[in-house]
Amino acid sequence: MEQGKAAIEQKVAQLTQDKTNLMLAVTDMYEQNLVLEEKNKNVMLAMTDLYEMVLPLLPDEGGTL
């Protein structure tokens, strides 16, 4: 009986560690996603700036450069 209890306690400890590792991994992924979102925002702002610089150079009737 005592051996079974020890095995269960060991399994609970392992599952608790696994849960902690999973939570840390999810947190890390969330933080990486925030960085990527910031980079994406910066790219979109740069594209908007470029568009605003090129727009006055385009012909009024939808021609090409």
XYZ file of N, CA, C and O in Angstrom:
260
model
N 0.826 -1.188 0.000
C 0.000 0.000 0.000
C 0.872 1.252 0.000
O 0.599 2.188 -0.730
N 1.901 1.225 0.841
C 2.809 2.382 0.933
C 3.554 2.589 -0.381
O 3.815 3.721 -0.790
N 3.882 1.485 -1.046
C 4.585 1.573 -2.322
C 3.690 2.222 -3.382
O 4.153 3.024 -4.200
N 2.417 1.880 -3.366
C 1.465 2.465 -4.303
C 1.295 3.957 -4.062
O 1.205 4.740 -5.010
N 1.262 4.344 -2.796
C 1.132 5.760 -2.447
C 2.359 6.537 -2.925
O 2.237 7.636 -3.468
N 3.535 5.963 -2.756
C 4.768 6.615 -3.201
C 4.775 6.768 -4.727
O 5.204 7.796 -5.256
N 4.281 5.754 -5.421
C 4.232 5.820 -6.879
C 3.280 6.921 -7.339
O 3.567 7.664 -8.283
N 2.148 7.027 -6.671
C 1.176 8.077 -7.009
C 1.760 9.456 -6.718
O 1.630 10.380 -7.532
N 2.429 9.604 -5.582
C 3.043 10.888 -5.243
C 4.117 11.266 -6.263
O 4.241 12.425 -6.649
N 4.876 10.270 -6.719
C 5.900 10.526 -7.735
C 5.256 10.965 -9.049
O 5.727 11.877 -9.721
N 4.164 10.293 -9.410
C 3.463 10.642 -10.651
C 2.889 12.059 -10.555
O 2.965 12.836 -11.517
N 2.322 12.412 -9.403
C 1.777 13.759 -9.201
C 2.890 14.792 -9.316
O 2.714 15.841 -9.953
N 4.040 14.500 -8.734
C 5.171 15.423 -8.810
C 5.612 15.600 -10.263
O 5.901 16.726 -10.703
N 5.652 14.513 -11.019
C 6.048 14.582 -12.430
C 5.034 15.387 -13.242
O 5.410 16.225 -14.062
N 3.754 15.145 -12.990
C 2.718 15.890 -13.713
C 2.753 17.376 -13.357
O 2.544 18.226 -14.222
N 3.046 17.689 -12.113
C 3.163 19.084 -11.698
C 4.329 19.747 -12.414
O 4.218 20.885 -12.893
N 5.456 19.043 -12.527
C 6.610 19.580 -13.250
C 6.289 19.752 -14.729
O 6.643 20.757 -15.340
N 5.600 18.772 -15.300
C 5.200 18.873 -16.712
C 4.291 20.075 -16.929
O 4.420 20.793 -17.929
N 3.364 20.298 -16.008
C 2.456 21.439 -16.106
C 3.243 22.747 -16.056
O 3.000 23.668 -16.841
N 4.205 22.823 -15.157
C 5.037 24.023 -15.042
C 5.821 24.255 -16.329
O 5.870 25.381 -16.842
N 6.421 23.204 -16.859
C 7.175 23.321 -18.115
C 6.280 23.781 -19.257
O 6.676 24.616 -20.077
N 5.074 23.235 -19.317
C 4.130 23.621 -20.369
C 3.731 25.088 -20.227
O 3.680 25.824 -21.212
N 3.474 25.528 -19.015
C 3.102 26.923 -18.788
C 4.248 27.863 -19.166
O 4.019 28.926 -19.759
N 5.473 27.478 -18.862
C 6.630 28.284 -19.249
C 6.773 28.343 -20.771
O 7.084 29.395 -21.329
N 6.536 27.226 -21.434
C 6.628 27.193 -22.895
C 5.543 28.071 -23.523
O 5.808 28.802 -24.483
N 4.335 28.005 -22.994
C 3.249 28.837 -23.516
C 3.562 30.314 -23.299
O 3.349 31.138 -24.189
N 4.097 30.655 -22.142
C 4.476 32.039 -21.865
C 5.550 32.508 -22.834
O 5.482 33.617 -23.365
N 6.529 31.658 -23.094
C 7.593 31.993 -24.039
C 7.029 32.220 -25.439
O 7.396 33.185 -26.121
N 6.124 31.362 -25.863
C 5.512 31.518 -27.179
C 4.701 32.811 -27.248
O 4.713 33.514 -28.266
N 3.999 33.135 -26.190
C 3.213 34.374 -26.141
C 4.131 35.586 -26.280
O 3.841 36.518 -27.034
N 5.250 35.562 -25.570
C 6.194 36.683 -25.640
C 6.804 36.793 -27.041
O 6.982 37.898 -27.554
N 7.117 35.664 -27.667
C 7.643 35.688 -29.035
C 6.604 36.250 -30.000
O 6.930 37.000 -30.924
N 5.339 35.905 -29.776
C 4.265 36.415 -30.617
C 4.147 37.935 -30.484
O 3.934 38.629 -31.483
N 4.304 38.451 -29.276
C 4.248 39.899 -29.081
C 5.358 40.597 -29.866
O 5.134 41.644 -30.480
N 6.552 40.007 -29.848
C 7.678 40.582 -30.597
C 7.369 40.573 -32.092
O 7.598 41.563 -32.799
N 6.823 39.455 -32.584
C 6.492 39.365 -34.003
C 5.401 40.354 -34.386
O 5.449 40.955 -35.467
N 4.425 40.549 -33.507
C 3.371 41.523 -33.789
C 3.949 42.926 -33.886
O 3.546 43.711 -34.754
N 4.895 43.250 -33.030
C 5.532 44.565 -33.063
C 6.320 44.735 -34.361
O 6.257 45.786 -35.010
N 7.055 43.690 -34.756
C 7.803 43.753 -36.015
C 6.851 43.901 -37.195
O 7.110 44.668 -38.123
N 5.741 43.172 -37.174
C 4.756 43.256 -38.240
C 4.179 44.667 -38.320
O 4.009 45.208 -39.418
N 3.901 45.259 -37.178
C 3.387 46.630 -37.159
C 4.400 47.586 -37.771
O 4.042 48.455 -38.574
N 5.664 47.401 -37.438
C 6.713 48.267 -37.983
C 6.832 48.113 -39.498
O 7.029 49.102 -40.214
N 6.696 46.879 -39.994
C 6.743 46.650 -41.436
C 5.554 47.335 -42.113
O 5.707 47.996 -43.147
N 4.384 47.209 -41.519
C 3.200 47.840 -42.111
C 3.338 49.362 -42.125
O 2.958 50.018 -43.097
N 3.889 49.937 -41.071
C 4.105 51.381 -41.040
C 5.114 51.805 -42.104
O 4.929 52.833 -42.775
N 6.163 51.017 -42.289
C 7.162 51.322 -43.319
C 6.538 51.231 -44.706
O 6.819 52.069 -45.581
N 5.707 50.232 -44.930
C 5.033 50.098 -46.218
C 4.101 51.285 -46.473
O 4.007 51.781 -47.604
N 3.421 51.725 -45.441
C 2.544 52.893 -45.575
C 3.359 54.133 -45.926
O 2.975 54.917 -46.802
N 4.493 54.317 -45.246
C 5.365 55.463 -45.551
C 5.839 55.405 -47.003
O 5.846 56.424 -47.704
N 6.244 54.218 -47.457
C 6.707 54.053 -48.829
C 5.575 54.371 -49.811
O 5.774 55.084 -50.798
N 4.394 53.862 -49.539
C 3.240 54.120 -50.397
C 2.968 55.622 -50.487
O 2.707 56.154 -51.566
N 3.038 56.310 -49.358
C 2.777 57.746 -49.347
C 3.856 58.519 -50.111
O 3.574 59.581 -50.667
N 5.084 57.983 -50.159
C 6.143 58.640 -50.930
C 5.960 58.395 -52.426
O 6.223 59.270 -53.247
N 5.512 57.186 -52.797
C 5.376 56.823 -54.205
C 4.088 57.379 -54.806
O 4.051 57.733 -55.986
N 3.046 57.492 -54.030
C 1.733 57.909 -54.530
C 1.782 59.203 -55.349
O 1.195 59.250 -56.443
N 2.474 60.253 -54.895
C 2.500 61.486 -55.697
C 3.208 61.313 -57.042
O 2.994 62.112 -57.953
N 4.021 60.281 -57.187
C 4.745 60.053 -58.437
C 3.897 59.345 -59.488
O 4.256 59.323 -60.668
N 2.797 58.740 -59.069
C 1.959 57.988 -59.983
C 1.081 58.928 -60.799
O 0.600 59.942 -60.294
N 0.837 58.581 -62.078
C -0.078 59.393 -62.901
C -1.494 59.369 -62.318
O -1.881 58.418 -61.652
N -2.247 60.394 -62.562
C -3.600 60.508 -62.015
C -4.573 59.471 -62.584
O -5.514 59.083 -61.932
N -4.351 59.022 -63.798
C -5.306 58.130 -64.464
C -4.971 56.657 -64.309
O -5.326 55.850 -65.155
N -4.242 56.301 -63.282
C -3.976 54.875 -63.024
C -2.935 54.289 -63.959
O -2.907 53.075 -64.145
N -2.075 55.109 -64.520
C -1.005 54.616 -65.379
C 0.078 53.939 -64.566
O -0.059 53.745 -63.368
N 1.151 53.590 -65.204
C 2.270 52.970 -64.502
C 3.408 53.960 -64.399
O 3.418 54.996 -65.066
N 4.362 53.627 -63.555
C 5.544 54.474 -63.421
C 6.273 54.467 -64.725
O 6.835 55.208 -65.283
